[in-house]
Tab-separated table of C-alpha atoms in Angstrom:
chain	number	residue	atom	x	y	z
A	1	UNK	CA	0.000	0.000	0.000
A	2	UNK	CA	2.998	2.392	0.957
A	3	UNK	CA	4.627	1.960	-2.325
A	4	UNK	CA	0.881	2.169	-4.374
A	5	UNK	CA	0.801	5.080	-2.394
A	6	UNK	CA	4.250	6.963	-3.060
A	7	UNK	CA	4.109	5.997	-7.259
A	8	UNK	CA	0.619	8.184	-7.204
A	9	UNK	CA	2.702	10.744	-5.495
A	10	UNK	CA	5.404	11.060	-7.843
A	11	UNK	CA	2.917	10.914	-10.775
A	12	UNK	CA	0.781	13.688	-8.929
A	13	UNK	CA	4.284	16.064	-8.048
A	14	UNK	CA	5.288	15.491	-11.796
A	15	UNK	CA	1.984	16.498	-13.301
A	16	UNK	CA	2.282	19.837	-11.189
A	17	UNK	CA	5.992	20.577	-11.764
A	18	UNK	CA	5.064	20.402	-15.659
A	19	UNK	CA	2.300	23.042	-15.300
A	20	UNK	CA	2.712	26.773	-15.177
A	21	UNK	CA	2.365	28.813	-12.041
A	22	UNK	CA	-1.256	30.226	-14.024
A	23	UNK	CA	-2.593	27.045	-14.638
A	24	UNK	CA	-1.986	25.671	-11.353
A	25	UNK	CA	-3.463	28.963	-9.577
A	26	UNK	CA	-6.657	28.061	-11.993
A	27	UNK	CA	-6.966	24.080	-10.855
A	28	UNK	CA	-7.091	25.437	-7.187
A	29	UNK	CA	-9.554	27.940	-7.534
A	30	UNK	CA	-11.909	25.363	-9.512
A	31	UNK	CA	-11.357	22.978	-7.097
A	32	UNK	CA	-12.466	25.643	-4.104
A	33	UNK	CA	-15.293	27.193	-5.680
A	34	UNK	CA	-16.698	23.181	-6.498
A	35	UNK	CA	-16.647	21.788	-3.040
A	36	UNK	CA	-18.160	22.897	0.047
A	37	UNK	CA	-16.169	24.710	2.401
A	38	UNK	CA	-17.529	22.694	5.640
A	39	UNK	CA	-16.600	19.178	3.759
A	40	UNK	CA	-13.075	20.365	2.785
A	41	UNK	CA	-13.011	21.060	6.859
A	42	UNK	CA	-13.888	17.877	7.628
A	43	UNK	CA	-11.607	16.317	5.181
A	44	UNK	CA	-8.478	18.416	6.356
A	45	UNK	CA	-9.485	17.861	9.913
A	46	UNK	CA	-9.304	14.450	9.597
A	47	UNK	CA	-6.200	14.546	7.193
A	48	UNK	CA	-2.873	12.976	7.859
A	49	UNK	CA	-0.073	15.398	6.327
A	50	UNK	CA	2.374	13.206	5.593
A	51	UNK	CA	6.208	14.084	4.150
A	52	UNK	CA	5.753	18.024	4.983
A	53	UNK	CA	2.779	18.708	3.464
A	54	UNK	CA	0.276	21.432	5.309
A	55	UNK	CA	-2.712	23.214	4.862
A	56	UNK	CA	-0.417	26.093	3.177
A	57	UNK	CA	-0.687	24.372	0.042
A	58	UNK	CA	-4.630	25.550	-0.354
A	59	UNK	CA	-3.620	29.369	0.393
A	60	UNK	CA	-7.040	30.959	1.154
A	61	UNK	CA	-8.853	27.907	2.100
A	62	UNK	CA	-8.882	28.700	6.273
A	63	UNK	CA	-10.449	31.934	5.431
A	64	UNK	CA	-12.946	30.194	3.158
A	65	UNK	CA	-14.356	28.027	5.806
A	66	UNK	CA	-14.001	30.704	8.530
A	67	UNK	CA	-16.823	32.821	6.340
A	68	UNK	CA	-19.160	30.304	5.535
A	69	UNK	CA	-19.200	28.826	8.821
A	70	UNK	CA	-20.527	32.405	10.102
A	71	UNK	CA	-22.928	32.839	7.231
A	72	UNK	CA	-23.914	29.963	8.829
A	73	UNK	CA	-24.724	31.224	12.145
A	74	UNK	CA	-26.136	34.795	10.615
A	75	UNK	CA	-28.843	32.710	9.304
A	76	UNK	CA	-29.416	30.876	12.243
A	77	UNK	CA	-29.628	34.025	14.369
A	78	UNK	CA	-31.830	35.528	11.423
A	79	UNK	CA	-35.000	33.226	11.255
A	80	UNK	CA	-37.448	34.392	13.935
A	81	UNK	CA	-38.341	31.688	16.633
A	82	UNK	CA	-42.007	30.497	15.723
A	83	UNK	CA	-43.922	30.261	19.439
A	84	UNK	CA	-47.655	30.019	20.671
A	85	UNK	CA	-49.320	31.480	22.681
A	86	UNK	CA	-53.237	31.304	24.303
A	87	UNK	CA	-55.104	33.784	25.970
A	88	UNK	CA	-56.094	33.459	29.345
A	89	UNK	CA	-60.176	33.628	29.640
A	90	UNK	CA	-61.147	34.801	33.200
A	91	UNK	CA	-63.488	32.301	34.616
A	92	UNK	CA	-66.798	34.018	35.883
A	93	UNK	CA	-68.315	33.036	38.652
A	94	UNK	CA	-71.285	29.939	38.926
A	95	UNK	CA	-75.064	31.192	38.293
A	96	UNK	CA	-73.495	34.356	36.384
A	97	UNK	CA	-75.287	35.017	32.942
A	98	UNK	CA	-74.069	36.615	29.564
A	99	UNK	CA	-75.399	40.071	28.665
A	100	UNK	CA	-77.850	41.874	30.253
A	101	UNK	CA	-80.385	40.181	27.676
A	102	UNK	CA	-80.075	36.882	28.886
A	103	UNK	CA	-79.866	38.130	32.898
A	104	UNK	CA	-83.110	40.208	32.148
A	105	UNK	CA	-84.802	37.096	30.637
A	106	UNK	CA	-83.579	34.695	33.633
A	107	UNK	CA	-85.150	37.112	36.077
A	108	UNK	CA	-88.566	37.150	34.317
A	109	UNK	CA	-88.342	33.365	34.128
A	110	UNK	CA	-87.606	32.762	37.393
A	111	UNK	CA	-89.931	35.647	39.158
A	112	UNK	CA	-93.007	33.897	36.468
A	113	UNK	CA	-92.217	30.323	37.938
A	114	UNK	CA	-92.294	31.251	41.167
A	115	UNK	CA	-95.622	33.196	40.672
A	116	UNK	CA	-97.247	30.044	39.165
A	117	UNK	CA	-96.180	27.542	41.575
A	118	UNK	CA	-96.215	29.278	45.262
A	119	UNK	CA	-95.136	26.467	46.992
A	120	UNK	CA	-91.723	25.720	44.805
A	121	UNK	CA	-88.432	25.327	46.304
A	122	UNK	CA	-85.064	24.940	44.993
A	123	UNK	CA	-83.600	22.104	43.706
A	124	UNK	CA	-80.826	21.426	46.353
A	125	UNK	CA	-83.831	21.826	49.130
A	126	UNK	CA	-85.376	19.008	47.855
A	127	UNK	CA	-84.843	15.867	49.885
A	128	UNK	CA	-84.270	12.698	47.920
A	129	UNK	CA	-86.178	9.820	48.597
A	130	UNK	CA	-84.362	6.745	50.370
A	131	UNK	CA	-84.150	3.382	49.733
A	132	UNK	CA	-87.383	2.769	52.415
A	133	UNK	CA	-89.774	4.246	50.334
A	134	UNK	CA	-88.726	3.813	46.475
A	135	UNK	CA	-91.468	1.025	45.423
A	136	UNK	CA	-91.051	-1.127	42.584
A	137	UNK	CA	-93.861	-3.242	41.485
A	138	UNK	CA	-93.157	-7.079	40.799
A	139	UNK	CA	-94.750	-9.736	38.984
A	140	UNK	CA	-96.422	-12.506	40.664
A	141	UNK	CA	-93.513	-15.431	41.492
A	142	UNK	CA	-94.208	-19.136	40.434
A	143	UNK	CA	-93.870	-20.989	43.586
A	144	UNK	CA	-90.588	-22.794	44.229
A	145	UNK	CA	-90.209	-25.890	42.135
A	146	UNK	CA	-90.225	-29.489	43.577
A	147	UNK	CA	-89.445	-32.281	41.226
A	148	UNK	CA	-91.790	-34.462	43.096
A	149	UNK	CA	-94.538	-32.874	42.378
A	150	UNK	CA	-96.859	-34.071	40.035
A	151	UNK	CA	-96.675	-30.782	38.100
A	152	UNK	CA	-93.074	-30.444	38.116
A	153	UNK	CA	-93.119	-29.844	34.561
A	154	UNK	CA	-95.715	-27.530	34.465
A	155	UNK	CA	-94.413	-25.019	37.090
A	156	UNK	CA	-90.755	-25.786	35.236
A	157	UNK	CA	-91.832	-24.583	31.612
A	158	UNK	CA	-93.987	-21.675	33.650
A	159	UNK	CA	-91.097	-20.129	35.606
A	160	UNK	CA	-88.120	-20.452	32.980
A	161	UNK	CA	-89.433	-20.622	29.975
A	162	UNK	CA	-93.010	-18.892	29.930
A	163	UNK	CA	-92.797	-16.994	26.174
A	164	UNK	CA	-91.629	-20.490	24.707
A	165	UNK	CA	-94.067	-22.908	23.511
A	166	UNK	CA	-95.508	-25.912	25.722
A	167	UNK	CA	-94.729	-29.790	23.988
A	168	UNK	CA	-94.980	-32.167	26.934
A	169	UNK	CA	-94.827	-35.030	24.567
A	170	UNK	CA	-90.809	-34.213	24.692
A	171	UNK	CA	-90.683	-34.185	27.979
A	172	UNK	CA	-91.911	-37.601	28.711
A	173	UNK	CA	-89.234	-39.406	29.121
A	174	UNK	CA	-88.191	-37.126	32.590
A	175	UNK	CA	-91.143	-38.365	33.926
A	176	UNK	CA	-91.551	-41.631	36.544
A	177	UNK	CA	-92.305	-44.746	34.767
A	178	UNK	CA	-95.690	-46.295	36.039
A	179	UNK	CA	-95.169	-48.410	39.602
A	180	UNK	CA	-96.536	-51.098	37.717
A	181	UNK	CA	-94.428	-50.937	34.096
A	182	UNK	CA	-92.352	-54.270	35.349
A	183	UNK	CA	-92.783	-54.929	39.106
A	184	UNK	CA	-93.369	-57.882	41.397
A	185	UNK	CA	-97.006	-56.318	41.275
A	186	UNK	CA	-98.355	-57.783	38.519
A	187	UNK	CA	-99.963	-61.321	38.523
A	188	UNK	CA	-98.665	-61.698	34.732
A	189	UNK	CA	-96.548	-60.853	31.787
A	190	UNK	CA	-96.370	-60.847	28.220
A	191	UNK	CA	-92.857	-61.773	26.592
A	192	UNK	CA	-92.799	-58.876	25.092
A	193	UNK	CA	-91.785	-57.303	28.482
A	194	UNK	CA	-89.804	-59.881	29.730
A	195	UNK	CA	-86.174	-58.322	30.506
A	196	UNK	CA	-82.434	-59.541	29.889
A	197	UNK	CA	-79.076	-59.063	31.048
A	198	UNK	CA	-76.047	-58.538	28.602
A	199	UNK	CA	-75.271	-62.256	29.348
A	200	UNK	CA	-78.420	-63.490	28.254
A	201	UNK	CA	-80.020	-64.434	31.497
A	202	UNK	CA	-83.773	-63.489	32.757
A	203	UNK	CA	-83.926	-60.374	35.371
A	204	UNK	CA	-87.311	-60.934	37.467
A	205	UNK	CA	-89.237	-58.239	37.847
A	206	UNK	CA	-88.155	-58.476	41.564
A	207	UNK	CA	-84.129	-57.916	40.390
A	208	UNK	CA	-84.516	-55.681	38.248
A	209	UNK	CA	-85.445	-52.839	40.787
A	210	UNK	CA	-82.511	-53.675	42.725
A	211	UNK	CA	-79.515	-53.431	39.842
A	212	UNK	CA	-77.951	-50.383	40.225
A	213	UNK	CA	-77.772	-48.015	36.948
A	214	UNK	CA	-73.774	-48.805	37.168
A	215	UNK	CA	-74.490	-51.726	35.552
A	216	UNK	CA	-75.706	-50.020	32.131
A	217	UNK	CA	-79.027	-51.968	31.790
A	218	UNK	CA	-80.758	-49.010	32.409
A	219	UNK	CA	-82.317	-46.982	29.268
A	220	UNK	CA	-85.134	-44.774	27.697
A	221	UNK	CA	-87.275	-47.625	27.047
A	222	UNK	CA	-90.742	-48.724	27.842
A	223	UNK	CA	-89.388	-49.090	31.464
A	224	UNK	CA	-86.546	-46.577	32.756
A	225	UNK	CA	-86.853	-47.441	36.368
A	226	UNK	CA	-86.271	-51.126	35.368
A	227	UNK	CA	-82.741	-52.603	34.612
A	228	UNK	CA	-82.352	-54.922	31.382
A	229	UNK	CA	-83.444	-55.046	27.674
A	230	UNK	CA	-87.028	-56.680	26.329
A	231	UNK	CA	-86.785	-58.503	23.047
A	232	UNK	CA	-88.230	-56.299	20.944
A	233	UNK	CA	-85.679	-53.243	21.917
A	234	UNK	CA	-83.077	-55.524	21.451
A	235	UNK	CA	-84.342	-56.063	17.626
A	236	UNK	CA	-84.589	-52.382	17.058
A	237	UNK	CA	-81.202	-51.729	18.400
A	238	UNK	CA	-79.507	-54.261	15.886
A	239	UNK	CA	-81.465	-52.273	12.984
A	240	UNK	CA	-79.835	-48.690	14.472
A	241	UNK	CA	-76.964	-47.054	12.244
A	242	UNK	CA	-74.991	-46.445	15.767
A	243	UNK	CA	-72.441	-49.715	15.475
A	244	UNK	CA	-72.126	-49.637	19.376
A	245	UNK	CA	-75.533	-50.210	19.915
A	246	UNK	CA	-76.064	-53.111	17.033
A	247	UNK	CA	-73.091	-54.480	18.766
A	248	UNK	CA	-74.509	-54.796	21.643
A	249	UNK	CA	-77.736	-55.994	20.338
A	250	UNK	CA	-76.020	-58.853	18.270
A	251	UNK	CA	-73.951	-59.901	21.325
A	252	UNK	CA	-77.147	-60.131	23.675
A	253	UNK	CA	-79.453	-61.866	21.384
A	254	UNK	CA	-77.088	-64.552	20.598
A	255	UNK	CA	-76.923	-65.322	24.075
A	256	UNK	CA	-80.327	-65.421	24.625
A	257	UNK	CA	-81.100	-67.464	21.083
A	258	UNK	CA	-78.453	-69.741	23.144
A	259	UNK	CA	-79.786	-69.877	26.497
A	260	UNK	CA	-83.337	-70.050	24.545
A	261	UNK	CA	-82.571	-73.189	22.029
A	262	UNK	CA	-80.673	-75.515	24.984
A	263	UNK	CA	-84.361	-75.171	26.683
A	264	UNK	CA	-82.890	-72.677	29.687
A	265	UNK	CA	-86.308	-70.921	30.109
A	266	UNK	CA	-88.544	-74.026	29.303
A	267	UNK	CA	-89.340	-76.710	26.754
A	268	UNK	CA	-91.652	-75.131	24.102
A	269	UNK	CA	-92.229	-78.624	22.486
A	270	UNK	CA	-93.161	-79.029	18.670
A	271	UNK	CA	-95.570	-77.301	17.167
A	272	UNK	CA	-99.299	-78.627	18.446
A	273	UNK	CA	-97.674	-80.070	21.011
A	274	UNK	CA	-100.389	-80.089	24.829
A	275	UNK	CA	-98.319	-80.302	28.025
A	276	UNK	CA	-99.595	-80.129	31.684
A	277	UNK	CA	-98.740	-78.846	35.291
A	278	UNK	CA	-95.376	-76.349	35.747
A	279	UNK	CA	-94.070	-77.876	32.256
A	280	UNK	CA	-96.686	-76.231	30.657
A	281	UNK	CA	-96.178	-72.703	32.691
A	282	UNK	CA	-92.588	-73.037	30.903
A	283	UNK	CA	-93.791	-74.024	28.176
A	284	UNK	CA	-95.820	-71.385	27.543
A	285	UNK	CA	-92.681	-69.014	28.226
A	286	UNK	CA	-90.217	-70.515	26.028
A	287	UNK	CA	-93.242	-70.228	23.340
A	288	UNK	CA	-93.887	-66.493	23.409
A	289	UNK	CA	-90.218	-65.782	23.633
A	290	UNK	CA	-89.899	-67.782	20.095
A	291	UNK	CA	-92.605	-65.609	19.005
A	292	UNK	CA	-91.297	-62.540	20.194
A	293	UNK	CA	-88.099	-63.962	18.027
A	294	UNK	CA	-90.051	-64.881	15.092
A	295	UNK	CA	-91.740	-62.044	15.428
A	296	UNK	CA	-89.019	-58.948	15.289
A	297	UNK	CA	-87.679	-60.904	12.917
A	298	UNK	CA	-84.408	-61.814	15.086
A	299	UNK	CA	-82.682	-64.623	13.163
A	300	UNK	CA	-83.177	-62.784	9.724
A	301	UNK	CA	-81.342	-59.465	11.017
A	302	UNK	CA	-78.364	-61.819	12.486
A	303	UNK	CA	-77.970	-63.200	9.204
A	304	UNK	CA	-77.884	-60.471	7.071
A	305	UNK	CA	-75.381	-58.664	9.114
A	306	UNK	CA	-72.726	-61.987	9.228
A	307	UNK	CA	-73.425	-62.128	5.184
A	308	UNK	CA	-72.449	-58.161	5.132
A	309	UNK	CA	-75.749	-57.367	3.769
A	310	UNK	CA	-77.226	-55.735	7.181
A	311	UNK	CA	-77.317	-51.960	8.148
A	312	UNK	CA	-74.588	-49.557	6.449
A	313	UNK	CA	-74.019	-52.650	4.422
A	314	UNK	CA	-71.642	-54.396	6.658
A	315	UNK	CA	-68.676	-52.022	6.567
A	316	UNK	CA	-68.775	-52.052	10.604
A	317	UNK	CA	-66.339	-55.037	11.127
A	318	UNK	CA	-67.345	-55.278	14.860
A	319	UNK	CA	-70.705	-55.347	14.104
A	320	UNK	CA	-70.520	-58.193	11.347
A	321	UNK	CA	-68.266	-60.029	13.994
A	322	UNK	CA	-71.333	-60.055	17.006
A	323	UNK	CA	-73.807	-60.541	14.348
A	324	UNK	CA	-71.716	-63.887	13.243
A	325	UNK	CA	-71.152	-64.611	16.754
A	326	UNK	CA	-74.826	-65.020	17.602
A	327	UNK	CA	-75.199	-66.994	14.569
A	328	UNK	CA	-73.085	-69.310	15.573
A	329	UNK	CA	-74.388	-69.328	19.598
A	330	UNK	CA	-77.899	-69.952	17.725
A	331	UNK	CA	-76.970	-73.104	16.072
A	332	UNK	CA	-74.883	-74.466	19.117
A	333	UNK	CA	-78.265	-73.954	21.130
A	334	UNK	CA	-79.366	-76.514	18.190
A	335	UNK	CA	-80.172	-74.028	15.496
A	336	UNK	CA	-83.971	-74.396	16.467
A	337	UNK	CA	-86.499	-72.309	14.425
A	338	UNK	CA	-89.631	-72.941	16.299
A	339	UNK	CA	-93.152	-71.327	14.207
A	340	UNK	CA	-95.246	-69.649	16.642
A	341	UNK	CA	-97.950	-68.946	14.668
């Protein structure tokens, strides 16, 4: 870099020591006249004179500078200051009036009001009522709702929802089931009504008030309060398009088609057949429960599902697999297909 440096030296010193004293006098007053006096401070400020050069060799240049610097400052000084100011408004006292207009008019006003109304005071002489003897009227209260009552519904819908329509059809199902819907009570049953565990097995009207809801035999059927599933819900569960619940369904009926065929809940005997004495009473069970069969069209939904031609159209793999299942518990209970007709 040094030696880069001293060749453009040399080159610059020759250049000037083949001009004439005029035209070097000319470069220097081009060059002052085309830069700004404050950057050719800057630049000699921060200047390293090197080999015994000085700021001699720009004769004029200090003075330069010196004058533009204070035309500088002149037009600093020069500019007027821009500054704001707001006048003060004197604040008149309360109750005081503008013009004599205005005062005049209050006055009439004032004396006229009182004149009409003798008895008028001012406003701040007034005494506010308290919280004693403000009155609100309220609207009569419903009474306070107990879901015993036999029109619990009725005093619901009235104090919570009194602009909305009445449907009590919907609201059925909240209500009790009758005392005598399945219940040691009753001297008889249809099979229609007859209830089932998950296993298959008969729940007595007696047991089935005493299972617990824990269980999951509980449901919106034709009896809430009583634990277990009738024959006929079982058949419309395995038609639902819910696969939990035709799972379900499949895996109970196949245990009661089971139970059912190996002659668990009585001998039904072949068709025609007369029996006498207790075998007859479960006889006559056995019977309606193969009707009950025959007649929701059990068997027929069991097989359609294990041949993939059931509900959704056997895509449900866990569905198919109960459905086969009870199939299968059906003919090991001896594949019986008793005609109650």
């Amino acid at each position: 870099m040094t030696t880069e440096r001293r060749r453009i030296d040399e080159e610059n010193r020759q250049r000037i020591a083949e001009m004439s004293p005029e035209d070097i006098e000319e470069e220097r007053r081009e060059l002052l006249s085309s830069l700004d006096p404050s950057l050719i401070q800057r630049l000699l400020s921060r200047a390293t004179i090197e080999e015994g050069g000085s700021n001699e060799d720009f004769p004029g240049l200090q003075e330069k500078v010196e004058e533009a610097k204070q035309e500088v400052k002149t037009d600093v000084t020069d500019k007027p200051r821009k500054t704001v100011k707001f006048a003060e408004v004197e604040e008149e006292p309360a109750g005081a009036t503008f013009g004599s207009d205005a005062r005049n008019g209050n006055e009439t006003s004032t004396k006229q009001h009182k004149h009409d109304n003798p008895g008028h005071q001012a406003a701040s002489e007034v005494a506010l009522p308290t919280d004693s003897t403000i009155h609100f009227p309220r609207p009569p209260q419903p009474p306070s709702l107990d879901p015993s009552d036999p029109n619990f519904l009725e005093d619901l819908h009235e104090k919570y929802f009194p602009d909305l329509p009445a449907d009590p059809e919907k609201l059925e199902w909240m209500t009790s089931s009758p005392s005598n819907a399945y219940s040691v009570t009753q001297t008889s049953l249809d099979p229609k009504d007859i209830r089932f565990a998950f296993t298959g097995a008969l729940i007595p009207p007696s047991l089935a008030a005493q299972i617990p809801v824990t269980m999951g035999l509980h449901h919106h059927g034709d009896a809430p309060d009583a634990a277990g599933y009738t024959i006929p819900e079982l058949a419309m569960l395995a038609r639902s398009s819910v696969p939990a619940q035709r799972c379900v369904a499949f895996q109970t009926l196949g245990r009661i088609l089971y139970r059912l065929g190996k002659g668990e809940f009585g001998d039904p005997g072949e068709e025609g057949q007369n029996t006498v004495g207790a075998e007859d009473t479960l006889g006559e069970l056995a019977r309606g429960l193969w009707f009950e069969v025959k007649k929701e069209s059990v068997l027929e939904i069991c097989l359609a599902e294990s041949e993939g031609k059931g509900a959704a159209g056997g895509r449900h793999m866990g569905a198919r697999a109960y459905a086969t299942e009870a199939v299968w518990l059906w003919q090991q209970g001896g594949g019986r297909r008793w005609k109650a007709e």
